[in-house]
């Protein structure tokens, strides 16, 4: 068979297929995906797909016909179980050996499991796949009391959908504030107040010790506190799927180590997406990013280089989160800043917080402020007049000259 082989069925895998064909690659492409669905988008799972606003057709990255029309062999429900870099072959869950010219590992990530007493009870879910959300949607129809363990973006997005569906929602967060790992105290406070104003109960500094119930979860015990729960969703982070790479002898450290061309430590093997740890020349450090833009851009770079090109991944990280009627768009990392200025009015839920280091823009959190978000992507790293930056009367484009 040879040709290009892709291990993984997520957004990085789907984008790599498209990029290879767009670049004129005409030989065989084979994609192995553990799930029975073609490559799909994960962000809508905790948002529009969970709420029922989107059907599967809106979740798929591209229609299944896209792959057939481009002579891509989708091996769905089949996983790559081993790689022999020296022989340029892989083994799969079907047992057959397959030769590759170039291999892309796009195995993504998986939820971190909460292994405590009672964790095997029915009614406890993780949200990562279409099948997960289908099961959660079904359970929500008869549930009354939902407990979400973890106050990160996924947990809060689910909370916004669930409370609007009429469930009693408790969010249990072990840290001193929600979103502590990813944002500032001010933004944590904003989102805490947003959710409580919609009826979500948030309990901080809460460590879940065990689940209780007979066959099905009924309570969550946290020290002296008990929370009723006939439905639990655990969202305590994810882990990169690097076992395949490790077993093949590829260098790994909090992800599969790749260079700026998305190459691994083994010839002709590339990697992209959540599973990678890559250098970012703009930020001057290595990162493992859990984001769609990262997965898509790495896939484009990897595909270009697998096809004989020469491309370097050097994008500024950006992210987004939809909760209620608010869209949060983020550029960079707020923790890189030593100062911040606010443009707009927090009370109106339409504002942007710019983060600066030595008066240079290094990040923004933009709430319902798409213009500020887009401008920040172009202002990144540039020194600006902070007075003008926070003045809504000043056209932001004037700061780009």
mmCIF file of N, CA, C and O in Angstrom, residues 2-62:
data_model
loop_
_atom_site.group_PDB
_atom_site.id
_atom_site.type_symbol
_atom_site.label_atom_id
_atom_site.label_comp_id
_atom_site.label_asym_id
_atom_site.label_seq_id
_atom_site.Cartn_x
_atom_site.Cartn_y
_atom_site.Cartn_z
ATOM 1 N N UNK A 2 1.750 1.350 0.974
ATOM 2 C CA UNK A 2 2.627 2.521 1.144
ATOM 3 C C UNK A 2 1.805 3.807 1.108
ATOM 4 O O UNK A 2 0.649 3.818 1.528
ATOM 5 N N UNK A 3 2.399 4.882 0.613
ATOM 6 C CA UNK A 3 1.706 6.160 0.624
ATOM 7 C C UNK A 3 1.710 6.785 2.001
ATOM 8 O O UNK A 3 2.557 6.498 2.853
ATOM 9 N N UNK A 4 0.760 7.677 2.236
ATOM 10 C CA UNK A 4 0.639 8.386 3.509
ATOM 11 C C UNK A 4 -0.326 7.631 4.423
ATOM 12 O O UNK A 4 -1.439 7.280 4.013
ATOM 13 N N UNK A 5 0.084 7.432 5.662
ATOM 14 C CA UNK A 5 -0.768 6.784 6.661
ATOM 15 C C UNK A 5 -0.961 7.742 7.819
ATOM 16 O O UNK A 5 -0.011 8.389 8.271
ATOM 17 N N UNK A 6 -2.203 7.858 8.273
ATOM 18 C CA UNK A 6 -2.538 8.747 9.372
ATOM 19 C C UNK A 6 -3.143 7.925 10.495
ATOM 20 O O UNK A 6 -4.137 7.234 10.294
ATOM 21 N N UNK A 7 -2.528 8.014 11.678
ATOM 22 C CA UNK A 7 -3.020 7.307 12.864
ATOM 23 C C UNK A 7 -3.809 8.301 13.701
ATOM 24 O O UNK A 7 -3.236 9.170 14.351
ATOM 25 N N UNK A 8 -5.121 8.184 13.685
ATOM 26 C CA UNK A 8 -5.968 9.115 14.413
ATOM 27 C C UNK A 8 -7.113 9.590 13.545
ATOM 28 O O UNK A 8 -6.998 9.626 12.313
ATOM 29 N N UNK A 9 -8.216 9.975 14.199
ATOM 30 C CA UNK A 9 -9.395 10.358 13.441
ATOM 31 C C UNK A 9 -9.999 11.675 13.861
ATOM 32 O O UNK A 9 -11.194 11.890 13.655
ATOM 33 N N UNK A 10 -9.215 12.563 14.465
ATOM 34 C CA UNK A 10 -9.738 13.843 14.917
ATOM 35 C C UNK A 10 -9.541 14.947 13.892
ATOM 36 O O UNK A 10 -9.352 14.696 12.698
ATOM 37 N N UNK A 11 -9.551 16.200 14.382
ATOM 38 C CA UNK A 11 -9.473 17.332 13.468
ATOM 39 C C UNK A 11 -8.113 17.447 12.795
ATOM 40 O O UNK A 11 -8.026 17.837 11.623
ATOM 41 N N UNK A 12 -7.046 17.136 13.507
ATOM 42 C CA UNK A 12 -5.722 17.178 12.882
ATOM 43 C C UNK A 12 -5.644 16.162 11.748
ATOM 44 O O UNK A 12 -5.130 16.462 10.663
ATOM 45 N N UNK A 13 -6.162 14.966 11.985
ATOM 46 C CA UNK A 13 -6.140 13.917 10.962
ATOM 47 C C UNK A 13 -6.950 14.329 9.742
ATOM 48 O O UNK A 13 -6.500 14.201 8.596
ATOM 49 N N UNK A 14 -8.162 14.841 9.982
ATOM 50 C CA UNK A 14 -9.009 15.243 8.864
ATOM 51 C C UNK A 14 -8.422 16.385 8.062
ATOM 52 O O UNK A 14 -8.504 16.407 6.828
ATOM 53 N N UNK A 15 -7.805 17.347 8.748
ATOM 54 C CA UNK A 15 -7.192 18.473 8.051
ATOM 55 C C UNK A 15 -5.969 18.028 7.254
ATOM 56 O O UNK A 15 -5.719 18.525 6.152
ATOM 57 N N UNK A 16 -5.208 17.087 7.795
ATOM 58 C CA UNK A 16 -4.026 16.601 7.080
ATOM 59 C C UNK A 16 -4.420 15.955 5.761
ATOM 60 O O UNK A 16 -3.766 16.160 4.732
ATOM 61 N N UNK A 17 -5.503 15.182 5.780
ATOM 62 C CA UNK A 17 -5.992 14.560 4.545
ATOM 63 C C UNK A 17 -6.313 15.633 3.510
ATOM 64 O O UNK A 17 -5.888 15.562 2.350
ATOM 65 N N UNK A 18 -7.091 16.635 3.928
ATOM 66 C CA UNK A 18 -7.483 17.701 3.003
ATOM 67 C C UNK A 18 -6.265 18.445 2.473
ATOM 68 O O UNK A 18 -6.182 18.754 1.268
ATOM 69 N N UNK A 19 -5.316 18.746 3.346
ATOM 70 C CA UNK A 19 -4.138 19.505 2.936
ATOM 71 C C UNK A 19 -3.266 18.723 1.969
ATOM 72 O O UNK A 19 -2.699 19.295 1.024
ATOM 73 N N UNK A 20 -3.150 17.427 2.184
ATOM 74 C CA UNK A 20 -2.353 16.605 1.278
ATOM 75 C C UNK A 20 -2.946 16.620 -0.129
ATOM 76 O O UNK A 20 -2.224 16.798 -1.122
ATOM 77 N N UNK A 21 -4.259 16.445 -0.209
ATOM 78 C CA UNK A 21 -4.887 16.441 -1.540
ATOM 79 C C UNK A 21 -4.857 17.836 -2.165
ATOM 80 O O UNK A 21 -4.626 17.983 -3.371
ATOM 81 N N UNK A 22 -5.052 18.873 -1.380
ATOM 82 C CA UNK A 22 -4.998 20.235 -1.903
ATOM 83 C C UNK A 22 -3.625 20.562 -2.453
ATOM 84 O O UNK A 22 -3.487 21.348 -3.402
ATOM 85 N N UNK A 23 -2.594 19.956 -1.855
ATOM 86 C CA UNK A 23 -1.222 20.205 -2.299
ATOM 87 C C UNK A 23 -0.851 19.369 -3.523
ATOM 88 O O UNK A 23 0.277 19.452 -4.017
ATOM 89 N N UNK A 24 -1.778 18.537 -3.994
ATOM 90 C CA UNK A 24 -1.530 17.758 -5.196
ATOM 91 C C UNK A 24 -1.000 16.366 -4.975
ATOM 92 O O UNK A 24 -0.615 15.686 -5.944
ATOM 93 N N UNK A 25 -0.974 15.911 -3.711
ATOM 94 C CA UNK A 25 -0.511 14.538 -3.467
ATOM 95 C C UNK A 25 -1.518 13.564 -4.057
ATOM 96 O O UNK A 25 -2.713 13.618 -3.744
ATOM 97 N N UNK A 26 -1.055 12.636 -4.898
ATOM 98 C CA UNK A 26 -1.969 11.770 -5.647
ATOM 99 C C UNK A 26 -1.918 10.303 -5.239
ATOM 100 O O UNK A 26 -2.781 9.517 -5.653
ATOM 101 N N UNK A 27 -0.931 9.913 -4.445
ATOM 102 C CA UNK A 27 -0.822 8.507 -4.077
ATOM 103 C C UNK A 27 -1.759 8.166 -2.925
ATOM 104 O O UNK A 27 -2.564 8.991 -2.484
ATOM 105 N N UNK A 28 -1.621 6.972 -2.385
ATOM 106 C CA UNK A 28 -2.570 6.442 -1.397
ATOM 107 C C UNK A 28 -2.511 7.225 -0.081
ATOM 108 O O UNK A 28 -1.436 7.598 0.393
ATOM 109 N N UNK A 29 -3.685 7.480 0.474
ATOM 110 C CA UNK A 29 -3.816 8.022 1.831
ATOM 111 C C UNK A 29 -4.753 7.105 2.598
ATOM 112 O O UNK A 29 -5.877 6.857 2.163
ATOM 113 N N UNK A 30 -4.291 6.632 3.736
ATOM 114 C CA UNK A 30 -5.111 5.757 4.579
ATOM 115 C C UNK A 30 -5.193 6.359 5.974
ATOM 116 O O UNK A 30 -4.173 6.697 6.576
ATOM 117 N N UNK A 31 -6.393 6.516 6.456
ATOM 118 C CA UNK A 31 -6.623 7.088 7.786
ATOM 119 C C UNK A 31 -7.239 6.035 8.685
ATOM 120 O O UNK A 31 -8.260 5.423 8.331
ATOM 121 N N UNK A 32 -6.627 5.824 9.845
ATOM 122 C CA UNK A 32 -7.135 4.880 10.834
ATOM 123 C C UNK A 32 -7.727 5.657 12.005
ATOM 124 O O UNK A 32 -7.019 6.393 12.701
ATOM 125 N N UNK A 33 -9.028 5.512 12.239
ATOM 126 C CA UNK A 33 -9.697 6.191 13.338
ATOM 127 C C UNK A 33 -10.348 5.203 14.278
ATOM 128 O O UNK A 33 -11.065 4.288 13.837
ATOM 129 N N UNK A 34 -10.122 5.371 15.574
ATOM 130 C CA UNK A 34 -10.655 4.429 16.550
ATOM 131 C C UNK A 34 -12.178 4.453 16.601
ATOM 132 O O UNK A 34 -12.816 3.441 16.909
ATOM 133 N N UNK A 35 -12.767 5.606 16.314
ATOM 134 C CA UNK A 35 -14.228 5.711 16.339
ATOM 135 C C UNK A 35 -14.810 5.351 14.966
ATOM 136 O O UNK A 35 -14.098 5.292 13.973
ATOM 137 N N UNK A 36 -16.125 5.131 14.942
ATOM 138 C CA UNK A 36 -16.777 4.737 13.698
ATOM 139 C C UNK A 36 -17.256 5.933 12.885
ATOM 140 O O UNK A 36 -17.914 5.767 11.867
ATOM 141 N N UNK A 37 -16.939 7.133 13.347
ATOM 142 C CA UNK A 37 -17.329 8.350 12.649
ATOM 143 C C UNK A 37 -16.136 8.902 11.867
ATOM 144 O O UNK A 37 -14.991 8.747 12.285
ATOM 145 N N UNK A 38 -16.395 9.593 10.752
ATOM 146 C CA UNK A 38 -15.297 10.291 10.079
ATOM 147 C C UNK A 38 -14.802 11.433 10.959
ATOM 148 O O UNK A 38 -15.467 11.793 11.940
ATOM 149 N N UNK A 39 -13.649 12.010 10.661
ATOM 150 C CA UNK A 39 -13.119 13.090 11.505
ATOM 151 C C UNK A 39 -14.159 14.172 11.785
ATOM 152 O O UNK A 39 -14.857 14.623 10.872
ATOM 153 N N UNK A 40 -14.229 14.557 13.061
ATOM 154 C CA UNK A 40 -15.234 15.550 13.449
ATOM 155 C C UNK A 40 -14.661 16.567 14.408
ATOM 156 O O UNK A 40 -13.572 16.409 14.954
ATOM 157 N N UNK A 41 -15.447 17.643 14.614
ATOM 158 C CA UNK A 41 -15.052 18.737 15.490
ATOM 159 C C UNK A 41 -15.441 18.396 16.926
ATOM 160 O O UNK A 41 -16.562 17.972 17.181
ATOM 161 N N UNK A 42 -14.536 18.637 17.855
ATOM 162 C CA UNK A 42 -14.867 18.380 19.258
ATOM 163 C C UNK A 42 -15.516 19.575 19.974
ATOM 164 O O UNK A 42 -16.354 19.366 20.848
ATOM 165 N N UNK A 43 -15.162 20.835 19.660
ATOM 166 C CA UNK A 43 -15.767 21.940 20.405
ATOM 167 C C UNK A 43 -17.293 21.937 20.468
ATOM 168 O O UNK A 43 -17.861 22.213 21.533
ATOM 169 N N UNK A 44 -18.013 21.615 19.384
ATOM 170 C CA UNK A 44 -19.479 21.636 19.495
ATOM 171 C C UNK A 44 -20.050 20.571 20.432
ATOM 172 O O UNK A 44 -21.220 20.667 20.815
ATOM 173 N N UNK A 45 -19.245 19.580 20.780
ATOM 174 C CA UNK A 45 -19.778 18.492 21.600
ATOM 175 C C UNK A 45 -20.287 19.001 22.942
ATOM 176 O O UNK A 45 -21.338 18.571 23.424
ATOM 177 N N UNK A 46 -19.557 19.914 23.568
ATOM 178 C CA UNK A 46 -19.963 20.440 24.875
ATOM 179 C C UNK A 46 -20.844 21.675 24.739
ATOM 180 O O UNK A 46 -21.218 22.272 25.748
ATOM 181 N N UNK A 47 -21.186 22.026 23.516
ATOM 182 C CA UNK A 47 -21.974 23.236 23.263
ATOM 183 C C UNK A 47 -23.207 22.874 22.432
ATOM 184 O O UNK A 47 -24.196 22.355 22.943
ATOM 185 N N UNK A 48 -23.138 23.141 21.106
ATOM 186 C CA UNK A 48 -24.312 23.017 20.253
ATOM 187 C C UNK A 48 -24.791 21.576 20.077
ATOM 188 O O UNK A 48 -25.994 21.339 19.923
ATOM 189 N N UNK A 49 -23.882 20.606 20.059
ATOM 190 C CA UNK A 49 -24.324 19.225 19.904
ATOM 191 C C UNK A 49 -24.985 18.726 21.186
ATOM 192 O O UNK A 49 -25.999 18.033 21.145
ATOM 193 N N UNK A 50 -24.434 19.094 22.332
ATOM 194 C CA UNK A 50 -25.038 18.712 23.607
ATOM 195 C C UNK A 50 -26.432 19.313 23.752
ATOM 196 O O UNK A 50 -27.356 18.652 24.238
ATOM 197 N N UNK A 51 -26.603 20.547 23.309
ATOM 198 C CA UNK A 51 -27.902 21.216 23.443
ATOM 199 C C UNK A 51 -28.919 20.725 22.422
ATOM 200 O O UNK A 51 -30.118 20.999 22.559
ATOM 201 N N UNK A 52 -28.454 20.039 21.379
ATOM 202 C CA UNK A 52 -29.350 19.578 20.332
ATOM 203 C C UNK A 52 -29.461 20.540 19.169
ATOM 204 O O UNK A 52 -30.143 20.274 18.180
ATOM 205 N N UNK A 53 -28.772 21.677 19.252
ATOM 206 C CA UNK A 53 -28.814 22.658 18.172
ATOM 207 C C UNK A 53 -28.168 22.121 16.906
ATOM 208 O O UNK A 53 -28.624 22.407 15.793
ATOM 209 N N UNK A 54 -27.093 21.352 17.046
ATOM 210 C CA UNK A 54 -26.396 20.764 15.913
ATOM 211 C C UNK A 54 -26.716 19.281 15.816
ATOM 212 O O UNK A 54 -26.771 18.574 16.826
ATOM 213 N N UNK A 55 -26.880 18.807 14.585
ATOM 214 C CA UNK A 55 -26.900 17.382 14.322
ATOM 215 C C UNK A 55 -25.515 16.912 13.926
ATOM 216 O O UNK A 55 -24.577 17.715 13.837
ATOM 217 N N UNK A 56 -25.380 15.626 13.649
ATOM 218 C CA UNK A 56 -24.069 15.085 13.310
ATOM 219 C C UNK A 56 -23.473 15.748 12.077
ATOM 220 O O UNK A 56 -22.258 15.934 11.982
ATOM 221 N N UNK A 57 -24.330 16.114 11.118
ATOM 222 C CA UNK A 57 -23.812 16.696 9.883
ATOM 223 C C UNK A 57 -23.080 18.008 10.136
ATOM 224 O O UNK A 57 -22.164 18.369 9.396
ATOM 225 N N UNK A 58 -23.470 18.720 11.221
ATOM 226 C CA UNK A 58 -22.800 19.974 11.561
ATOM 227 C C UNK A 58 -21.524 19.736 12.384
ATOM 228 O O UNK A 58 -20.720 20.661 12.554
ATOM 229 N N UNK A 59 -21.377 18.529 12.889
ATOM 230 C CA UNK A 59 -20.221 18.205 13.728
ATOM 231 C C UNK A 59 -19.065 17.657 12.895
ATOM 232 O O UNK A 59 -17.894 17.915 13.190
ATOM 233 N N UNK A 60 -19.400 16.902 11.850
ATOM 234 C CA UNK A 60 -18.351 16.347 10.996
ATOM 235 C C UNK A 60 -17.491 17.467 10.414
ATOM 236 O O UNK A 60 -18.001 18.505 9.992
ATOM 237 N N UNK A 61 -16.191 17.229 10.390
ATOM 238 C CA UNK A 61 -15.270 18.212 9.799
ATOM 239 C C UNK A 61 -15.583 18.403 8.320
ATOM 240 O O UNK A 61 -15.613 19.529 7.809
ATOM 241 N N UNK A 62 -15.817 17.304 7.644
ATOM 242 C CA UNK A 62 -16.236 17.310 6.241
ATOM 243 C C UNK A 62 -17.146 16.104 6.025
ATOM 244 O O UNK A 62 -17.031 15.106 6.727
#
